[in-house]
Amino acid sequence: MSTVKTSQPTIATRRSNSTAPAPAARTVAMCATVVTGAAVPLLRHFASSTARRWGLPAEPTDTMSLVVTELTTNVVLHSGSREVSVLLTFDGAAVFIEVKDAGQWQARRGPRLVAEDANAAYGRGLQLVKGCTSWFLAFLSAAGTRVVACVPVIEGACRELPVG
């Protein structure tokens, strides 16, 4: 595993051979940063640059960026967590996106910043995530929230939910 440390996020990448017959390799990339307004574009860039580095097509790359944006926005607006991490795993057929925080759900602290959303009854982030991924799961606990989503790269990937 290689780790790149900067003054802001922590980024780690790892490529390991899998014992499963197909795919032959699994690639993992992780980025963690403090929760600020700058975390959302930073993690969106991390997702898109990772997808490009992995050579993924445009559609799953765009979907990864959207999902990471929506899930990290929820952390910034609602978790109260000090840090957020994004773990991306590519198994050759699908990308699994995991966004994790150490906070607890909090109501929005201020008004919506975009005038078009001023009268919205609620956000649409999780609806977008549901609509553009094969599935997503949210795990809420006293230790924080972990959301995992599956983005197919090859048709038919992500058909089964993970076990455990």
Tab-separated table of C-alpha atoms in Angstrom:
chain	number	residue	atom	x	y	z
A	1	MET	CA	0.000	0.000	0.000
A	2	SER	CA	1.276	3.469	-0.789
A	3	THR	CA	0.156	6.518	1.145
A	4	VAL	CA	0.413	10.140	0.106
A	5	LYS	CA	0.210	12.605	2.978
A	6	THR	CA	-0.448	16.282	2.503
A	7	SER	CA	-1.488	19.068	4.820
A	8	GLN	CA	-5.143	18.454	3.928
A	9	PRO	CA	-6.358	14.983	2.951
A	10	THR	CA	-4.827	11.578	3.418
A	11	ILE	CA	-4.847	9.490	0.249
A	12	ALA	CA	-3.931	5.824	0.035
A	13	THR	CA	-3.967	3.427	-2.898
A	14	ARG	CA	-3.430	-0.309	-3.025
A	15	ARG	CA	-3.484	-2.888	-5.784
A	16	SER	CA	-3.685	-6.522	-4.742
A	17	ASN	CA	-4.152	-9.780	-6.575
A	18	SER	CA	-7.438	-11.484	-5.803
A	19	THR	CA	-7.848	-15.205	-5.211
A	20	ALA	CA	-11.141	-15.148	-7.118
A	21	PRO	CA	-10.866	-16.364	-10.707
A	22	ALA	CA	-12.386	-13.211	-12.210
A	23	PRO	CA	-11.505	-10.429	-11.919
A	24	ALA	CA	-7.804	-11.046	-11.443
A	25	ALA	CA	-7.078	-7.858	-9.485
A	26	ARG	CA	-8.781	-5.479	-7.107
A	27	THR	CA	-7.774	-1.866	-6.807
A	28	VAL	CA	-8.465	0.324	-3.769
A	29	ALA	CA	-8.062	4.074	-3.234
A	30	MET	CA	-8.883	6.039	-0.092
A	31	CYS	CA	-9.000	9.709	0.829
A	32	ALA	CA	-9.804	11.207	4.229
A	33	THR	CA	-10.072	14.873	5.086
A	34	VAL	CA	-11.516	17.261	7.657
A	35	VAL	CA	-15.148	18.225	7.194
A	36	THR	CA	-15.342	21.707	5.685
A	37	GLY	CA	-17.051	23.144	2.630
A	38	ALA	CA	-13.833	22.396	0.731
A	39	ALA	CA	-14.173	18.663	1.459
A	40	VAL	CA	-16.903	18.166	-1.155
A	41	PRO	CA	-14.988	19.420	-4.233
A	42	LEU	CA	-11.777	17.816	-2.922
A	43	LEU	CA	-13.409	14.381	-2.634
A	44	ARG	CA	-15.263	14.797	-5.952
A	45	HIS	CA	-11.904	15.481	-7.617
A	46	PHE	CA	-10.407	12.479	-5.816
A	47	ALA	CA	-13.187	10.223	-7.184
A	48	SER	CA	-12.955	11.480	-10.766
A	49	SER	CA	-9.153	11.449	-10.884
A	50	THR	CA	-9.096	7.932	-9.415
A	51	ALA	CA	-11.597	6.726	-12.029
A	52	ARG	CA	-9.479	8.244	-14.809
A	53	ARG	CA	-6.324	6.692	-13.370
A	54	TRP	CA	-8.130	3.320	-13.380
A	55	GLY	CA	-9.122	3.900	-17.026
A	56	LEU	CA	-12.877	3.766	-16.391
A	57	PRO	CA	-15.343	4.919	-19.062
A	58	ALA	CA	-16.994	8.350	-18.801
A	59	GLU	CA	-20.391	7.186	-17.511
A	60	PRO	CA	-19.204	5.336	-14.378
A	61	THR	CA	-16.655	8.109	-13.781
A	62	ASP	CA	-19.409	10.730	-13.798
A	63	THR	CA	-21.594	8.544	-11.584
A	64	MET	CA	-18.769	8.066	-9.083
A	65	SER	CA	-18.259	11.831	-8.913
A	66	LEU	CA	-21.984	12.458	-8.388
A	67	VAL	CA	-22.335	9.810	-5.681
A	68	VAL	CA	-19.262	11.015	-3.777
A	69	THR	CA	-20.514	14.615	-4.063
A	70	GLU	CA	-23.967	13.795	-2.706
A	71	LEU	CA	-22.776	11.574	0.122
A	72	THR	CA	-20.025	13.918	1.291
A	73	THR	CA	-22.431	16.868	1.104
A	74	ASN	CA	-24.664	14.967	3.546
A	75	VAL	CA	-21.695	14.550	5.881
A	76	VAL	CA	-20.865	18.269	5.711
A	77	LEU	CA	-24.474	19.388	6.225
A	78	HIS	CA	-25.805	16.796	8.629
A	79	SER	CA	-23.209	14.698	10.482
A	80	GLY	CA	-21.310	16.998	12.804
A	81	SER	CA	-18.307	14.763	12.140
A	82	ARG	CA	-14.815	16.245	12.138
A	83	GLU	CA	-13.571	13.930	9.364
A	84	VAL	CA	-14.960	12.161	6.316
A	85	SER	CA	-13.376	9.334	4.362
A	86	VAL	CA	-14.052	7.940	0.911
A	87	LEU	CA	-12.969	4.422	0.011
A	88	LEU	CA	-13.179	3.387	-3.658
A	89	THR	CA	-12.796	-0.265	-4.639
A	90	PHE	CA	-12.721	-1.463	-8.255
A	91	ASP	CA	-13.006	-5.207	-8.778
A	92	GLY	CA	-12.817	-5.162	-12.576
A	93	ALA	CA	-16.595	-5.103	-13.054
A	94	ALA	CA	-17.899	-2.529	-10.567
A	95	VAL	CA	-16.806	0.293	-8.309
A	96	PHE	CA	-17.859	0.193	-4.674
A	97	ILE	CA	-18.001	3.609	-3.023
A	98	GLU	CA	-17.872	3.848	0.759
A	99	VAL	CA	-18.315	7.183	2.537
A	100	LYS	CA	-17.776	7.129	6.273
A	101	ASP	CA	-18.033	9.683	9.076
A	102	ALA	CA	-17.969	9.691	12.873
A	103	GLY	CA	-20.956	11.970	13.413
A	104	GLN	CA	-24.622	11.752	14.263
A	105	TRP	CA	-27.504	13.074	12.156
A	106	GLN	CA	-28.177	16.784	12.697
A	107	ALA	CA	-30.849	18.968	11.133
A	108	ARG	CA	-29.690	21.576	8.624
A	109	ARG	CA	-28.034	24.489	10.459
A	110	GLY	CA	-28.847	27.225	7.973
A	111	PRO	CA	-30.987	28.068	4.979
A	112	ARG	CA	-30.376	26.510	1.581
A	113	LEU	CA	-27.734	28.407	-0.341
A	114	VAL	CA	-29.286	27.995	-3.799
A	115	ALA	CA	-32.407	30.081	-4.415
A	116	GLU	CA	-34.012	27.356	-6.547
A	117	ASP	CA	-34.013	25.041	-3.514
A	118	ALA	CA	-35.456	27.579	-1.064
A	119	ASN	CA	-38.896	25.915	-0.938
A	120	ALA	CA	-37.755	22.298	-1.189
A	121	ALA	CA	-39.272	20.100	1.506
A	122	TYR	CA	-36.094	18.027	1.757
A	123	GLY	CA	-32.888	17.309	-0.097
A	124	ARG	CA	-32.644	14.985	-3.042
A	125	GLY	CA	-29.134	13.622	-2.540
A	126	LEU	CA	-30.037	10.083	-1.502
A	127	GLN	CA	-32.711	9.908	-4.208
A	128	LEU	CA	-30.006	10.754	-6.761
A	129	VAL	CA	-27.692	8.126	-5.288
A	130	LYS	CA	-30.480	5.529	-5.411
A	131	GLY	CA	-31.309	6.435	-9.008
A	132	CYS	CA	-27.793	6.247	-10.420
A	133	THR	CA	-26.360	3.246	-8.564
A	134	SER	CA	-27.355	-0.409	-8.665
A	135	TRP	CA	-27.821	-0.319	-4.905
A	136	PHE	CA	-26.712	1.546	-1.821
A	137	LEU	CA	-26.779	0.680	1.860
A	138	ALA	CA	-26.548	2.994	4.861
A	139	PHE	CA	-25.261	1.796	8.213
A	140	LEU	CA	-25.982	4.146	11.122
A	141	SER	CA	-24.462	3.569	14.543
A	142	ALA	CA	-23.293	5.439	17.617
A	143	ALA	CA	-19.831	5.499	15.980
A	144	GLY	CA	-21.106	7.321	12.870
A	145	THR	CA	-22.495	6.600	9.442
A	146	ARG	CA	-21.160	4.388	6.665
A	147	VAL	CA	-22.791	4.396	3.226
A	148	VAL	CA	-21.780	1.885	0.546
A	149	ALA	CA	-22.933	2.133	-3.082
A	150	CYS	CA	-22.244	0.047	-6.178
A	151	VAL	CA	-21.609	1.569	-9.618
A	152	PRO	CA	-21.432	-0.984	-12.445
A	153	VAL	CA	-18.651	-0.615	-14.985
A	154	ILE	CA	-19.629	-3.762	-16.879
A	155	GLU	CA	-23.297	-4.499	-17.568
A	156	GLY	CA	-24.689	-6.966	-15.068
A	157	ALA	CA	-22.257	-6.091	-12.270
A	158	CYS	CA	-23.660	-5.151	-8.832
A	159	ARG	CA	-26.585	-7.567	-9.058
A	160	GLU	CA	-26.012	-9.017	-5.618
A	161	LEU	CA	-25.857	-7.143	-2.340
A	162	PRO	CA	-22.727	-7.719	-0.276
A	163	VAL	CA	-22.887	-10.233	2.553
A	164	GLY	CA	-21.653	-9.130	5.952
